[in-house]
CSV table of C-alpha atoms and ligand atoms in Angstrom, one decimal:
chain,number,residue,atom,x,y,z
D,1,MET,CA,-4.0,5.7,-7.1
D,2,PRO,CA,-4.3,9.4,-6.8
D,3,ASP,CA,-6.5,9.6,-3.7
D,4,GLU,CA,-4.5,7.1,-1.8
D,5,HIS,CA,-3.6,8.0,1.8
D,6,PRO,CA,0.0,9.2,2.1
D,7,ARG,CA,0.5,6.7,4.9
D,8,ILE,CA,-0.2,3.8,2.5
D,9,ALA,CA,1.7,5.4,-0.3
D,10,ARG,CA,4.7,5.7,2.0
D,11,GLU,CA,4.5,2.1,3.1
D,12,ARG,CA,4.5,1.0,-0.5
D,13,LYS,CA,7.6,3.0,-1.2
D,14,THR,CA,9.4,1.7,2.0
D,15,ILE,CA,8.5,-1.9,1.3
D,16,LYS,CA,9.8,-1.7,-2.3
D,17,ILE,CA,13.1,-0.2,-1.1
D,18,MET,CA,13.5,-2.8,1.6
D,19,ILE,CA,12.7,-5.8,-0.7
D,20,GLU,CA,15.2,-4.4,-3.2
D,21,MET,CA,18.0,-4.1,-0.6
D,22,HIS,CA,17.4,-7.6,0.6
D,23,CYS,CA,17.3,-9.1,-2.8
D,24,LYS,CA,20.5,-7.4,-3.9
D,25,ALA,CA,22.3,-8.7,-0.9
D,26,HIS,CA,21.0,-12.3,-0.9
D,27,HIS,CA,20.0,-13.2,-4.4
D,28,ASP,CA,22.0,-13.3,-7.6
D,29,VAL,CA,20.4,-10.6,-9.7
D,30,LYS,CA,22.0,-8.0,-11.9
D,31,LYS,CA,19.2,-5.5,-11.7
D,32,GLY,CA,15.7,-5.3,-10.4
D,33,LEU,CA,14.3,-8.2,-8.3
D,34,CYS,CA,14.6,-11.9,-8.6
D,35,SER,CA,11.3,-13.7,-9.4
D,36,LYS,CA,10.7,-14.7,-5.7
D,37,CYS,CA,11.2,-11.1,-4.5
D,38,SER,CA,9.0,-9.6,-7.2
D,39,GLU,CA,6.3,-12.1,-6.3
D,40,LEU,CA,6.7,-11.0,-2.7
D,41,GLN,CA,6.5,-7.3,-3.7
D,42,ASP,CA,3.4,-7.9,-5.8
D,43,TYR,CA,1.8,-9.7,-2.9
D,44,ALA,CA,2.7,-6.9,-0.5
D,45,MET,CA,1.2,-4.3,-2.9
D,46,LYS,CA,-2.0,-6.3,-3.2
D,47,ARG,CA,-2.3,-6.5,0.6
D,48,LEU,CA,-2.0,-2.7,0.8
D,49,ASP,CA,-4.7,-2.3,-1.9
D,50,LYS,CA,-7.0,-4.3,0.3
D,51,CYS,CA,-6.0,-2.8,3.7
D,52,LYS,CA,-8.9,-1.3,5.5
D,53,LEU,CA,-6.9,0.3,8.3
D,54,HIS,CA,-5.5,3.2,6.2
D,55,GLU,CA,-3.7,5.9,8.1
D,56,ASN,CA,-4.3,4.1,11.4
D,57,LYS,CA,-2.5,1.0,10.4
D,58,PRO,CA,0.9,0.0,11.9
D,59,THR,CA,3.5,-1.2,9.4
D,60,CYS,CA,2.5,-4.6,7.8
D,61,ALA,CA,5.2,-6.5,9.8
D,62,LYS,CA,3.7,-5.3,13.1
D,63,CYS,CA,0.0,-5.3,12.1
D,64,THR,CA,-2.4,-7.3,14.3
D,65,VAL,CA,-4.7,-7.9,11.4
D,66,HIS,CA,-2.9,-10.8,9.9
D,67,CYS,CA,-3.8,-10.4,6.2
D,68,TYR,CA,-0.6,-12.0,5.0
D,69,LYS,CA,-0.6,-15.7,4.6
D,70,PRO,CA,2.0,-17.3,6.9
D,71,ALA,CA,4.6,-18.1,4.2
D,72,MET,CA,4.6,-14.6,2.8
D,73,ARG,CA,4.6,-13.1,6.3
D,74,GLU,CA,7.8,-15.0,7.1
D,75,ARG,CA,9.4,-13.7,3.9
D,76,VAL,CA,8.5,-10.1,4.5
D,77,ARG,CA,9.8,-10.4,8.1
D,78,ALA,CA,13.1,-11.7,6.8
D,79,VAL,CA,13.3,-8.7,4.5
D,80,MET,CA,12.5,-6.3,7.4
D,81,ARG,CA,15.1,-7.9,9.7
D,82,TYR,CA,17.8,-7.4,7.1
D,83,SER,CA,16.8,-4.1,5.6
D,84,GLY,CA,15.3,-2.4,8.6
D,85,PRO,CA,18.6,-1.4,10.3
D,86,ARG,CA,20.1,-0.5,6.9
D,87,MET,CA,17.3,1.9,6.1
D,88,LEU,CA,18.5,4.2,8.9
D,89,SER,CA,21.7,5.0,7.1
D,90,ARG,CA,20.4,5.0,3.6
D,91,HIS,CA,17.0,6.4,3.9
D,92,PRO,CA,16.9,8.0,7.4
D,93,VAL,CA,13.6,10.0,6.9
D,94,LEU,CA,11.7,7.1,5.5
D,95,ALA,CA,13.2,4.8,8.2
D,96,LEU,CA,12.1,7.1,11.0
D,97,LEU,CA,8.6,7.5,9.7
D,98,HIS,CA,8.4,3.8,9.3
D,99,LEU,CA,9.6,3.3,12.8
D,100,ARG,CA,7.0,5.7,14.1
D,101,ASP,CA,4.3,3.9,12.1
D,102,SER,CA,5.3,0.6,13.4
D,103,ARG,CA,4.5,1.7,16.9
D,104,ARG,CA,0.9,2.5,16.1
D,105,LYS,CA,-1.8,0.3,17.5
D,106,VAL,CA,-4.7,-1.0,15.6
D,107,GLU,CA,-7.7,0.8,17.0
D,108,GLY,CA,-9.8,-1.6,19.1
D,109,GLY,CA,-7.2,-4.4,18.8
D,110,ARG,CA,-4.1,-5.2,20.7
K,1,LIG,ZN1,15.4,-11.8,-4.4
C-alpha cells in the first residue's frame, strides 16, 4: 500500500519483528514463523488494514478501540511482553518510536 501512513507502516514492521522474536524463542521452528504465529501475524496485519485511527492510533496493544478478538489480543500481548524489552537492544530506534506511539491517546476516548 503506497499511500499508507508511515505510522501504520511502522507498526506493521514492528509487529512482524516482535512476533518473529517471540516465535524463535518459544516455538520449534527452523526459519520463518510457526503456523500459529503466522496466523497471528496475518490477523494483526488485517486489523491494521481496517484501522480507522491512522496516525493518531496508539500501538495495538494499548489501543482503546478493541478491534482484536479476545483470544488474539491475549496472544499479541504475550508477544509484546516478551519482545518489547528485547526490542530496545536489537532495534532501539523502532522500539523508542513504538514506545512513544504506545503513549498516544485515542482522540475522544480514554
Ligand atoms: Zn510461533
